[in-house]
Tab-separated table of C-alpha atoms in Angstrom:
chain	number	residue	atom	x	y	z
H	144	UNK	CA	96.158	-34.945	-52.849
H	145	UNK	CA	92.373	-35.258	-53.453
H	146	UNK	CA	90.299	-34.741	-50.511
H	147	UNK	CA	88.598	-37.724	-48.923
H	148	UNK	CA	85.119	-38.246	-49.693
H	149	UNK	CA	83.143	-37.602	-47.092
H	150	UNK	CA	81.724	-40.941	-44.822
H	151	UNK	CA	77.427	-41.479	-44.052
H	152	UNK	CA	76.585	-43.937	-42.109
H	153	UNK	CA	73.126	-44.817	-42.307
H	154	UNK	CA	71.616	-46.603	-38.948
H	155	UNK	CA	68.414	-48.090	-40.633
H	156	UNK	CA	65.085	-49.515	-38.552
H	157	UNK	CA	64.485	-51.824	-41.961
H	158	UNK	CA	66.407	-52.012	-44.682
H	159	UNK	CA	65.157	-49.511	-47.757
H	160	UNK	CA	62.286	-50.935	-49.739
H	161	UNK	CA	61.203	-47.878	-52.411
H	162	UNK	CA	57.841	-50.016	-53.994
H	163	UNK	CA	56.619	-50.796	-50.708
H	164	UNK	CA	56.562	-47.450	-49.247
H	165	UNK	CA	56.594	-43.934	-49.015
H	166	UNK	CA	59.023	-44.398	-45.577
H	167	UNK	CA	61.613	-46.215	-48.133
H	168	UNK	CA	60.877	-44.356	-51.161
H	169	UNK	CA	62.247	-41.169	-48.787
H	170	UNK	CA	64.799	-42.966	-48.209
H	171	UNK	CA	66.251	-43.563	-51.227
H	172	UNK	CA	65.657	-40.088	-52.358
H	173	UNK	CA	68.158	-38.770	-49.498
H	174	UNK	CA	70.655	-41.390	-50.309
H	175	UNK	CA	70.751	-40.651	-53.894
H	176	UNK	CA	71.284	-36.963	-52.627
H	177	UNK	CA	74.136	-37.697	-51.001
H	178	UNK	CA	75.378	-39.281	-54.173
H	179	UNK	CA	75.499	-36.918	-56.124
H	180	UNK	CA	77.940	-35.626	-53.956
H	181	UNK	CA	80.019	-38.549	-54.093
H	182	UNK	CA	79.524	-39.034	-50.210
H	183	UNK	CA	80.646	-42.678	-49.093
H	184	UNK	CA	77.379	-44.010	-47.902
H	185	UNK	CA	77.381	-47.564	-45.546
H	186	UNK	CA	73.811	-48.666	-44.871
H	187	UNK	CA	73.935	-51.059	-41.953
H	188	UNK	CA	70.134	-52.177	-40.001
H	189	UNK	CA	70.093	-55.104	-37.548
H	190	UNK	CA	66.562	-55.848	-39.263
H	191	UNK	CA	66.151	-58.881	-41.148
H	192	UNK	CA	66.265	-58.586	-44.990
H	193	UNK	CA	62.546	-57.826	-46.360
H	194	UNK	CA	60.895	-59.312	-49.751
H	195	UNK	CA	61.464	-56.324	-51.662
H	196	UNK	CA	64.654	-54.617	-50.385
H	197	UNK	CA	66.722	-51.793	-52.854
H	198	UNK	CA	69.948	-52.985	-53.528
H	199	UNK	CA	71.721	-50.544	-52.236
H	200	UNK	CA	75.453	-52.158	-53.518
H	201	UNK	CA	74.064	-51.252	-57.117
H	202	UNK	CA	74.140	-47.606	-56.244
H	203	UNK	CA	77.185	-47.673	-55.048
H	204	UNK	CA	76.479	-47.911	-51.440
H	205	UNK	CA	77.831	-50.338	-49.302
H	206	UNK	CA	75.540	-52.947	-46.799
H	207	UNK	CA	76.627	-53.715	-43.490
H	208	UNK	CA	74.480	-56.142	-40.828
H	209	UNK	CA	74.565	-54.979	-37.543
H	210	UNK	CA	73.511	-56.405	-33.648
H	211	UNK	CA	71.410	-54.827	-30.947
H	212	UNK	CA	72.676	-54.815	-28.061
H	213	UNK	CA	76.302	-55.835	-29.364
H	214	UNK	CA	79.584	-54.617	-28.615
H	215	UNK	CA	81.018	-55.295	-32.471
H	216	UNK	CA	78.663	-52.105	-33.325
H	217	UNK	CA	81.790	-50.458	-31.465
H	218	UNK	CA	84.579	-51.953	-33.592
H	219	UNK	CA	82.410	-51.398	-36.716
H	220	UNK	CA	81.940	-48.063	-36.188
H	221	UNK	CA	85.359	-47.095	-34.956
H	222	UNK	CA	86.857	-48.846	-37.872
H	223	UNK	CA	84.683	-46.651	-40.380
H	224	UNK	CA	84.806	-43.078	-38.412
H	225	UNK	CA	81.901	-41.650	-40.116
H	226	UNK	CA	81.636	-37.991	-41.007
H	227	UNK	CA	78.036	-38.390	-40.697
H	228	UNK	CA	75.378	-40.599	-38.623
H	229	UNK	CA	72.321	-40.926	-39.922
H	230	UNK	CA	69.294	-42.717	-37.661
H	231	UNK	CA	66.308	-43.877	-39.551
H	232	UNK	CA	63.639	-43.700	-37.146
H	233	UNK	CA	64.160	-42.174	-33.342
H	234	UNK	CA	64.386	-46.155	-32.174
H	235	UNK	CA	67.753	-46.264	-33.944
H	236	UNK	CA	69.286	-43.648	-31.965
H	237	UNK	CA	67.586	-44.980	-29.054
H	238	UNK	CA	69.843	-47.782	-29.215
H	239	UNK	CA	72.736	-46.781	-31.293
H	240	UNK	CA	73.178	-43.319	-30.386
H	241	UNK	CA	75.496	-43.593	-27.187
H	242	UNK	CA	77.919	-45.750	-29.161
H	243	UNK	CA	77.911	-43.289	-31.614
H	244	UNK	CA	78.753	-40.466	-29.667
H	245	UNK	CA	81.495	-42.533	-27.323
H	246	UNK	CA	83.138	-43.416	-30.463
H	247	UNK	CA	82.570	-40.818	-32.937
H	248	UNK	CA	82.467	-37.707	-30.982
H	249	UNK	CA	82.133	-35.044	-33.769
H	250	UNK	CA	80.375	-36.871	-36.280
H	251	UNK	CA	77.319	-35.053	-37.371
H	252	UNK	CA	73.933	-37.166	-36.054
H	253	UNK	CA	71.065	-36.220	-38.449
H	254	UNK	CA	67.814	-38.104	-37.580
H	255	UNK	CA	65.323	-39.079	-40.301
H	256	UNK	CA	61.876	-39.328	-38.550
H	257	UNK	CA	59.979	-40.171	-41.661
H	258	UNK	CA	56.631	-39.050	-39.743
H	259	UNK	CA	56.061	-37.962	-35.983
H	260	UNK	CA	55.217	-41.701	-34.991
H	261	UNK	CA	53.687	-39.849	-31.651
H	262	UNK	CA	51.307	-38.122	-33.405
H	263	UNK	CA	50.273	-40.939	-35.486
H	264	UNK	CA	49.793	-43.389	-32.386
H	265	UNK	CA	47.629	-40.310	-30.114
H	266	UNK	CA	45.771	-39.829	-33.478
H	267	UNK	CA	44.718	-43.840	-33.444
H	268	UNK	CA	44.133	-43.800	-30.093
H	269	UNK	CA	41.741	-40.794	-30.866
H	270	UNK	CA	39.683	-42.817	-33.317
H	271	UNK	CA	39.675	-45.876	-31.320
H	272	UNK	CA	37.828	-43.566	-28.622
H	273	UNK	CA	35.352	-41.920	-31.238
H	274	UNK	CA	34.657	-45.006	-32.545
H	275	UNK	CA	33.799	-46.873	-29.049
H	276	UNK	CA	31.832	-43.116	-28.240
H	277	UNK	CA	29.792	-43.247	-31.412
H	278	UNK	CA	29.426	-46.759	-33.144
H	279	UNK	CA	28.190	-46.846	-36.295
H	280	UNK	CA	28.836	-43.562	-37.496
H	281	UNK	CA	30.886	-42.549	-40.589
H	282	UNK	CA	31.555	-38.895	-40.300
H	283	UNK	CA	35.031	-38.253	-38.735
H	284	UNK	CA	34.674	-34.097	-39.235
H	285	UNK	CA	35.474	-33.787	-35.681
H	286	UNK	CA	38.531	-35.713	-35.414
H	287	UNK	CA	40.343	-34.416	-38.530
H	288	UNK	CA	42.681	-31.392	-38.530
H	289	UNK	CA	42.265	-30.083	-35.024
H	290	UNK	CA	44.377	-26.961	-33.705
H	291	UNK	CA	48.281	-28.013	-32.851
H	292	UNK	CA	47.447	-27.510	-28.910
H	293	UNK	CA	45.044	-29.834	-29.409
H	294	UNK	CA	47.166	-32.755	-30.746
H	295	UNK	CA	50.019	-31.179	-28.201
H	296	UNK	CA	47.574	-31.984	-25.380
H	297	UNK	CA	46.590	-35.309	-26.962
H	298	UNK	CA	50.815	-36.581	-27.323
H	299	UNK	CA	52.484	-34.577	-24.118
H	300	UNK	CA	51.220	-37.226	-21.820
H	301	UNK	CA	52.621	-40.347	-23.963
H	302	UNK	CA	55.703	-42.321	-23.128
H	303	UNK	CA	56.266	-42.376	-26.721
H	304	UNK	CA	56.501	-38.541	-27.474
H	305	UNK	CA	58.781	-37.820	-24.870
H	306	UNK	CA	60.718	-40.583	-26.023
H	307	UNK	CA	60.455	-39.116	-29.379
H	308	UNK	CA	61.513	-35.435	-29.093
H	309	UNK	CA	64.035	-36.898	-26.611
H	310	UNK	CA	65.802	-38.328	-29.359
H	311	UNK	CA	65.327	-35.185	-31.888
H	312	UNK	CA	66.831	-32.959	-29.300
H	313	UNK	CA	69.668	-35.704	-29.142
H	314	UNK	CA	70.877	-35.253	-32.613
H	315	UNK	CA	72.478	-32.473	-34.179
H	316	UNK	CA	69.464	-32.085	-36.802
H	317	UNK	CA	66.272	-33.697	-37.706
H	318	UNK	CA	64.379	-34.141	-41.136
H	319	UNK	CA	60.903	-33.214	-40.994
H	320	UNK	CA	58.798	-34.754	-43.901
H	321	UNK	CA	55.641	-32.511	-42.710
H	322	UNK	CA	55.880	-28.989	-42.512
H	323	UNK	CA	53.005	-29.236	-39.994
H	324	UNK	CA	54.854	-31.567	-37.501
H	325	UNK	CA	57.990	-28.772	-37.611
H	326	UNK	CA	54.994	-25.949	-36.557
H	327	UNK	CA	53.916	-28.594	-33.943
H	328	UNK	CA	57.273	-29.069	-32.518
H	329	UNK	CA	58.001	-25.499	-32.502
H	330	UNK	CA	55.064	-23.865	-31.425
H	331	UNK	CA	54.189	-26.547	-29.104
H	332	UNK	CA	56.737	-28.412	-27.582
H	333	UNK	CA	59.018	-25.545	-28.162
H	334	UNK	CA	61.679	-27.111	-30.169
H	335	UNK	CA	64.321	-25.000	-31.525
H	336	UNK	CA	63.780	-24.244	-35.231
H	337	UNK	CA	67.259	-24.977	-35.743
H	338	UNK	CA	67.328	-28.725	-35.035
H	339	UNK	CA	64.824	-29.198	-37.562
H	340	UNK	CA	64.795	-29.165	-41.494
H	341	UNK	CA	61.673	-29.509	-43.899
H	342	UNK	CA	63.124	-32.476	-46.061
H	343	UNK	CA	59.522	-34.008	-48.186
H	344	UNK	CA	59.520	-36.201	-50.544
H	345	UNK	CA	62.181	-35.390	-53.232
H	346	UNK	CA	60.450	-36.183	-57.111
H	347	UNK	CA	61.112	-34.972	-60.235
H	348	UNK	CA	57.926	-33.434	-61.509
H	349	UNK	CA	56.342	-34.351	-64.458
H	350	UNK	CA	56.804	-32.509	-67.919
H	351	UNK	CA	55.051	-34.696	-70.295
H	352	UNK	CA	51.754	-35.959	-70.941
H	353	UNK	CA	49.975	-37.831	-68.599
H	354	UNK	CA	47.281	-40.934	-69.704
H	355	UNK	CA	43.861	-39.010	-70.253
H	356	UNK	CA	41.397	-39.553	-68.972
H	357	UNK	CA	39.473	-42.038	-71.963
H	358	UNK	CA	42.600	-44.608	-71.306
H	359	UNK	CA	41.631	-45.088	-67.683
H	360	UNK	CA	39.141	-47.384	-65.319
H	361	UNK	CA	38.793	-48.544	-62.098
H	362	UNK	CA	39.309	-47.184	-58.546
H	363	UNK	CA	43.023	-47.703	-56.801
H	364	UNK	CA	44.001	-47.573	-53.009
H	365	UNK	CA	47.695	-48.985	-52.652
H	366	UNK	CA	49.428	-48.941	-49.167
H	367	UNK	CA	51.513	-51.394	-47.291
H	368	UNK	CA	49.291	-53.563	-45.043
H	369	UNK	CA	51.855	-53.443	-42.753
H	370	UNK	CA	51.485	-49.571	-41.937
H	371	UNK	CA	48.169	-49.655	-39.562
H	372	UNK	CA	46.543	-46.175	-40.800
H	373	UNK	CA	46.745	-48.102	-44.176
H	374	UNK	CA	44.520	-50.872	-42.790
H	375	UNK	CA	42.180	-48.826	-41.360
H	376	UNK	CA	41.520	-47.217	-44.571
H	377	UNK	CA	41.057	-50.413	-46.453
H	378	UNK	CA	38.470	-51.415	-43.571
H	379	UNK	CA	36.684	-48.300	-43.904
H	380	UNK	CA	36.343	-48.607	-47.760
H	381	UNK	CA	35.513	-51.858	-47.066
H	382	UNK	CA	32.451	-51.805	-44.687
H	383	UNK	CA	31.052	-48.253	-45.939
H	384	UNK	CA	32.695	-46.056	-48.282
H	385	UNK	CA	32.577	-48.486	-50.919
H	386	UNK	CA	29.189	-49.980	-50.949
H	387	UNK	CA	28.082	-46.034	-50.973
H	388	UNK	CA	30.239	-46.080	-54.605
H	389	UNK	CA	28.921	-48.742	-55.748
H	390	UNK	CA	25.096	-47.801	-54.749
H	391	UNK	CA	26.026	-45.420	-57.586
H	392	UNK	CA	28.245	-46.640	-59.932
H	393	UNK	CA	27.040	-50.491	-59.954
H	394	UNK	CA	29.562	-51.597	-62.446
H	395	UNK	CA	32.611	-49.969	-60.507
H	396	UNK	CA	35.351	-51.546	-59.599
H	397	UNK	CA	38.430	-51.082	-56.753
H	398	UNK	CA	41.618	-52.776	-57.070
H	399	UNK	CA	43.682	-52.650	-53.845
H	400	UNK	CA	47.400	-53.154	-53.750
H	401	UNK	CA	50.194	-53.505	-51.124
H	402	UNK	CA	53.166	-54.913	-49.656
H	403	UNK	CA	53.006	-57.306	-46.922
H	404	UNK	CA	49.213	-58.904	-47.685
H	405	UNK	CA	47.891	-60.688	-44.718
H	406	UNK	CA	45.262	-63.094	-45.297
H	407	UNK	CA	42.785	-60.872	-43.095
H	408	UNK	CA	43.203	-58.769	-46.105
H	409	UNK	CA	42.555	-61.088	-48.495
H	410	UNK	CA	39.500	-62.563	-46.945
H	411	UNK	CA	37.980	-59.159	-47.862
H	412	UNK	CA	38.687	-60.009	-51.908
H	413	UNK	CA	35.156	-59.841	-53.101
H	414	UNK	CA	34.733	-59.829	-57.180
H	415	UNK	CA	31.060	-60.050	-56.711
H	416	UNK	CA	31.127	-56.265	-54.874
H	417	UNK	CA	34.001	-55.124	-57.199
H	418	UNK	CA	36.355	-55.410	-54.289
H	419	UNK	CA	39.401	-56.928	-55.320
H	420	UNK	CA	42.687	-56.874	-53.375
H	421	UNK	CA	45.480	-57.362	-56.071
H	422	UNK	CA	48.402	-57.905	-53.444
H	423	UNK	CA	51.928	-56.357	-54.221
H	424	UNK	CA	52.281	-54.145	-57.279
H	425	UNK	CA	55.198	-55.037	-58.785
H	426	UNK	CA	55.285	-51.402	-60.412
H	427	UNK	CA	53.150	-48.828	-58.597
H	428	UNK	CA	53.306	-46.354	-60.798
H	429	UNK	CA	52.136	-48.150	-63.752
H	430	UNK	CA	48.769	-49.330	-61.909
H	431	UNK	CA	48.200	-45.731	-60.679
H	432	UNK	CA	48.789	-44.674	-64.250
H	433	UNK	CA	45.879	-47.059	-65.393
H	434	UNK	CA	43.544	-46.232	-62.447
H	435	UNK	CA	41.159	-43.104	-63.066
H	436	UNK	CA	40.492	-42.501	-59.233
H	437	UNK	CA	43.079	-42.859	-56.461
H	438	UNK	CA	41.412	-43.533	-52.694
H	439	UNK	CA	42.872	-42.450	-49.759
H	440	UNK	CA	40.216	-42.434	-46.898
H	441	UNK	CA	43.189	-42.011	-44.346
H	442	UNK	CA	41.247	-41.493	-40.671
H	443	UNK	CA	44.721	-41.131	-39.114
H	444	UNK	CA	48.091	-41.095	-39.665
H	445	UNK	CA	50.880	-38.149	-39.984
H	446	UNK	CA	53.668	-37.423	-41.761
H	447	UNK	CA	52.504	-36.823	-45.804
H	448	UNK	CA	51.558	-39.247	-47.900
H	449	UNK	CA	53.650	-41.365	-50.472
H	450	UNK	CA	50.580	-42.638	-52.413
H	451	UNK	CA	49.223	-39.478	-52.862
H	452	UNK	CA	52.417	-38.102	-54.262
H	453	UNK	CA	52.762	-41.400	-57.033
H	454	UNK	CA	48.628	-40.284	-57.505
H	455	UNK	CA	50.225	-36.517	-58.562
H	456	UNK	CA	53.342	-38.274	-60.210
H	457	UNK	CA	51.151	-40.237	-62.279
H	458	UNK	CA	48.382	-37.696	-63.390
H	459	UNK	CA	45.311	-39.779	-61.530
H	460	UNK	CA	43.387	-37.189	-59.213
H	461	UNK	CA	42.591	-38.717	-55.525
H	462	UNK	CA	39.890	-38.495	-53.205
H	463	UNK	CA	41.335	-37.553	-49.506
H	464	UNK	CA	40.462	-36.754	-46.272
H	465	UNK	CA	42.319	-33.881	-44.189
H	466	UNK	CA	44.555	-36.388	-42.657
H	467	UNK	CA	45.393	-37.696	-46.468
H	468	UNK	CA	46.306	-34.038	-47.261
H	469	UNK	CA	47.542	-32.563	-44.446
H	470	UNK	CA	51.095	-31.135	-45.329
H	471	UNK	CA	50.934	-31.800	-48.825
H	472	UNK	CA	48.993	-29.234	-50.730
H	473	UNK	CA	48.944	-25.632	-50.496
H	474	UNK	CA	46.285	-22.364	-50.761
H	475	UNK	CA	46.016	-23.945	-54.362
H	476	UNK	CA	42.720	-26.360	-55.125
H	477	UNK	CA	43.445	-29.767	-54.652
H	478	UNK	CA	44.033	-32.321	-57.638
H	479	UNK	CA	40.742	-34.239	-56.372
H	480	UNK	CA	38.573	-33.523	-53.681
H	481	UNK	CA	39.408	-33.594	-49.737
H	482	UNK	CA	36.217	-34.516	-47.508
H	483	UNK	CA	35.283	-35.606	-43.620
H	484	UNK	CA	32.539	-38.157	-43.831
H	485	UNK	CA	31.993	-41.586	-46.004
H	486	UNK	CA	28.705	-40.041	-47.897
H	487	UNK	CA	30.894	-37.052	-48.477
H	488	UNK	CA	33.473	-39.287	-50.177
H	489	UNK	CA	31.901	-41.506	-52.081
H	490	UNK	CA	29.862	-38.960	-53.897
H	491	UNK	CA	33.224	-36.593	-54.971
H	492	UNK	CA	34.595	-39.889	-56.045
H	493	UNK	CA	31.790	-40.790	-57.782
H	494	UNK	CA	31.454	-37.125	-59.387
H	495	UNK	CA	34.939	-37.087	-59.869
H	496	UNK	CA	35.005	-40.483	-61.824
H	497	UNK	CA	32.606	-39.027	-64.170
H	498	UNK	CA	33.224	-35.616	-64.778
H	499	UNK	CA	35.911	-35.418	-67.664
H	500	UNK	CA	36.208	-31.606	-67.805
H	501	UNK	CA	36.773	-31.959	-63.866
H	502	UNK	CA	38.824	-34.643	-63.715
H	503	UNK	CA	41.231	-32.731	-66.395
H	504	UNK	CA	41.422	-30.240	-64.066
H	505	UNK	CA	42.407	-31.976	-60.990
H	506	UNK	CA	45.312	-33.727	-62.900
H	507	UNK	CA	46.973	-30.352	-63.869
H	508	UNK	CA	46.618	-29.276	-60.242
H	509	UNK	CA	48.451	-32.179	-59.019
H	510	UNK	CA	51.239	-31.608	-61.586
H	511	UNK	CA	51.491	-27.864	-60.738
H	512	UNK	CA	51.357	-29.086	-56.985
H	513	UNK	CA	54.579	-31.470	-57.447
H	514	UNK	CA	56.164	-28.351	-58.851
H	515	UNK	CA	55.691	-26.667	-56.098
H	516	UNK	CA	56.155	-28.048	-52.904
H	517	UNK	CA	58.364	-31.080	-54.332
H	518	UNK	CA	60.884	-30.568	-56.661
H	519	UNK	CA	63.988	-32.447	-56.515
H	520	UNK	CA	65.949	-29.928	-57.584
H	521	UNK	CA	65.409	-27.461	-54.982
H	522	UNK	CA	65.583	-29.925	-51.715
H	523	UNK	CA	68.142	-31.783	-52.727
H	524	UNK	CA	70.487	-28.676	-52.421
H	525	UNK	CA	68.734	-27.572	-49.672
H	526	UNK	CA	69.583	-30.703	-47.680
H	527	UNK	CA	72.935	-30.771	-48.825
H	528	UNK	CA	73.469	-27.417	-47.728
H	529	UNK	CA	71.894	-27.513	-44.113
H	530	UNK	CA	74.011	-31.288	-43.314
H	531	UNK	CA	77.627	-28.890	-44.667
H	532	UNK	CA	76.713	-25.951	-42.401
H	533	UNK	CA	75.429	-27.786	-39.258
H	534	UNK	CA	78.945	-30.432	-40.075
H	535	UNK	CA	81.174	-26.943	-40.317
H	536	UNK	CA	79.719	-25.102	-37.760
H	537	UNK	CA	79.231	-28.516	-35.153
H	538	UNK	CA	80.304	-27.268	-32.319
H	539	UNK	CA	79.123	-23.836	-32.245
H	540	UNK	CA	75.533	-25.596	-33.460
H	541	UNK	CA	75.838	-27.927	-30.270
H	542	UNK	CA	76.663	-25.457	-27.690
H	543	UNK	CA	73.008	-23.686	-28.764
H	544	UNK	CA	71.564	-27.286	-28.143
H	545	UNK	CA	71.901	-27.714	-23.734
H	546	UNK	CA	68.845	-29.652	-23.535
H	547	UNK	CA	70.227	-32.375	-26.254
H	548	UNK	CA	73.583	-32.119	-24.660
H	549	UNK	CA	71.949	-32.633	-21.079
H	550	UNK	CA	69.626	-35.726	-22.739
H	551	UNK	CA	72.346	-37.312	-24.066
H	552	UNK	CA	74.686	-37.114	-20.876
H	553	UNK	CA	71.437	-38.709	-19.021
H	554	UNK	CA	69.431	-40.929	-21.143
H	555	UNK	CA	72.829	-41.964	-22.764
H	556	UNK	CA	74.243	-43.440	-19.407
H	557	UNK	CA	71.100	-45.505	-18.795
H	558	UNK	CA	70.645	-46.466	-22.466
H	559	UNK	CA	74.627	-47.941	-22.634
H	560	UNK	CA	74.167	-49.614	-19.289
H	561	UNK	CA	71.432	-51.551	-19.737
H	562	UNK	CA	72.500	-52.556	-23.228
H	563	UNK	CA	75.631	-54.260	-21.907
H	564	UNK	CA	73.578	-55.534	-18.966
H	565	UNK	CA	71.042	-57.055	-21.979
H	566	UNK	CA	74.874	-58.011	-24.161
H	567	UNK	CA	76.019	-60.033	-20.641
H	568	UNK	CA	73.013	-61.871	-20.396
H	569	UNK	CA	73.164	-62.904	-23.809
H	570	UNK	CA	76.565	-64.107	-23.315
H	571	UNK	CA	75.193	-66.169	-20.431
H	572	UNK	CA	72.548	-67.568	-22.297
């Protein structure tokens, strides 16, 4: 008899979209991993449907809508006794995660925490405080890749970390997209190494020609408006990194694309300053193909960088801060230039835009860079192979985890509790 194929549930925060960003592109890159081992994925997400959702039911994988607060979760997931439990984002296994484990005891629960969402929100709050400490000023040197106590001391006090590594010490395993937030959580907040894997993004680097450098024009910065470090960027380009470009180059010109345009954005479309914000791109790769200069002027955020990676992917070298690069490159130079201050940005871009022999050189680097630290074909397997040896070796993995089995007999109690209080009140209504 042929073995059954083994069940993944996927808990989703939103449902999957790969061209609007690097949060769904991951995603999609672990679900096609799991294909290939002819897992039987169910998505499910009690989020609304969003403009430019995957369809999943094309790859095979089946869709399921799903309830906060909602006692059917219970039948649903009885009914489909899942191997595997996958949360997509710590706020799914916030609320899911008790029903999961009262009904599907020894399923494996992996958590996907696409970026340390704690780290990015003490990092904003950082800015906010330089900014209101030192208006006016454009050099960020100070805020930008500080030691790991540091950004310890700046998240321990924050509902939202403990909440956070809470939930990682809740599930079986966690996939880290940063290699920098797995030395943070180790070295800091002493998590065990064991509860974590290094899962980046998954790409199949590049083996053929890219567009040279005579084909291209124009400056791109793509990002969903939706993600705030995004927003901040375009502001900051905005108000002084690009009028410092263009004090230079008076005939350049930025195109800025992404998902979700608000019409604060687009009140910032200015042909006149070469500012023009293009809305969605329909294919992101083929405008970052076209573009000679990608800009990232990220002044927080966490996790690594999608856009960056597409940059690499596409053979156009990008201009970066430390907080653009941080986890993504290596003791190897950078395909572009990485700098702390607007001045300091504007003129590598500007060098960068005209320097052929330069700008050569930064494209190979990002293609020998994709090579190294993101190659399908290693972490695929290497996923693969820490989900079968944490499933086969569950218990045994658990009884090393007491805190997570000591969280989840506490925080689970409360969490079920108040979501059938919320469920009866809902019935009342």
């Amino acid at each position: 008899m042929k073995p059954r194929a083994t069940k993944v549930l996927v808990i989703g925060y939103v449902w999957p979209e790969p061209r609007s960003s690097a949060a769904g592109g991951h995603m999609i890159q672990i679900l096609e991993t799991f294909l290939t081992q002819g897992w039987d994925i169910t998505f499910s997400s009690p989020a609304a449907l969003g403009e430019h959702k995957a369809d999943l039911l094309s790859l095979g994988i089946a869709e399921c809508a799903i309830e906060l607060n909602n006692s059917s979760f219970d039948d649903f997931i009885r009914e489909l006794a899942p191997d595997i439990v996958l949360f997509d984002r710590f706020m799914m296994e916030e609320q899911f995660g008790w029903r999961v484990e009262k009904h599907c005891p020894d399923a494996l629960r992996v958590l996907e925490t696409s970026d340390l969402q704690s780290l990015r929100d003490a990092r904003h709050q950082r800015l906010k405080d330089h900014v209101k400490a030192h208006p006016g000023s454009d050099d960020f040197g100070t805020l930008f890749a500080p030691a790991l106590e540091q950004e310890f001391q700046l998240m321990a006090e924050t509902d939202l970390a403990k909440r956070e590594i809470a939930a990682i010490y809740r599930c079986d395993i966690s996939l880290m997209i940063s290699d920098v937030e797995i030395r943070l959580l180790t070295e800091q907040f002493k998590v065990p190494a064991a509860l974590l894997h290094w899962c980046p993004l998954m790409m199949v680097p590049p083996t053929t020609a890219f567009a040279p450098y005579e084909d291209r024009a124009h400056f791109l910065s793509i990002g969903n408006f939706r993600h705030a470090p995004n927003w901040d960027a375009v502001l900051w380009m905005k108000s002084s990194l690009w009028p410092l470009i263009r004090q230079q180059l008076p005939g350049a010109q930025l195109h800025v694309y992404g998902a979700y345009t608000p019409p604060k954005a687009t009140a910032l479309h200015n042909p006149a300053q070469g500012f023009h914000v293009m809305n969605w791109a329909e294919d992101a790769l083929q405008v970052m193909t076209a573009a000679r200069i990608c800009l990232a002027p990220l002044r927080f955020g966490a996790g690594i960088k999608g856009k960056l990676a597409d940059a690499m992917l596409c053979g156009t070298p990008n201009i970066t801060t430390p907080i653009g690069a941080e986890a993504m490159g290596d003791a190897q130079p950078w395909p572009g230039a990485i700098e702390q201050s607007a001045p300091a940005l504007a003129a590598a871009a500007v060098a960068l835009y005209q320097d052929r022999e330069r700008w050569n050189q930064a494209q190979e680097h990002g293609r020998h860079l994709l090579a190294r630290r993101y190659d399908q074909s290693a972490h695929g397997p290497a996923l693969l192979a820490c989900l079968e040896h944490c499933w086969r070796n569950l218990a045994a993995h658990r009884r090393t985890n007491f805190t997570g089995s000591m969280l989840r007999h506490h925080a689970h109690k409360s969490t079920q509790y108040m979501s059938q209080w919320i469920e009866a009140k809902n019935r009342t209504l």
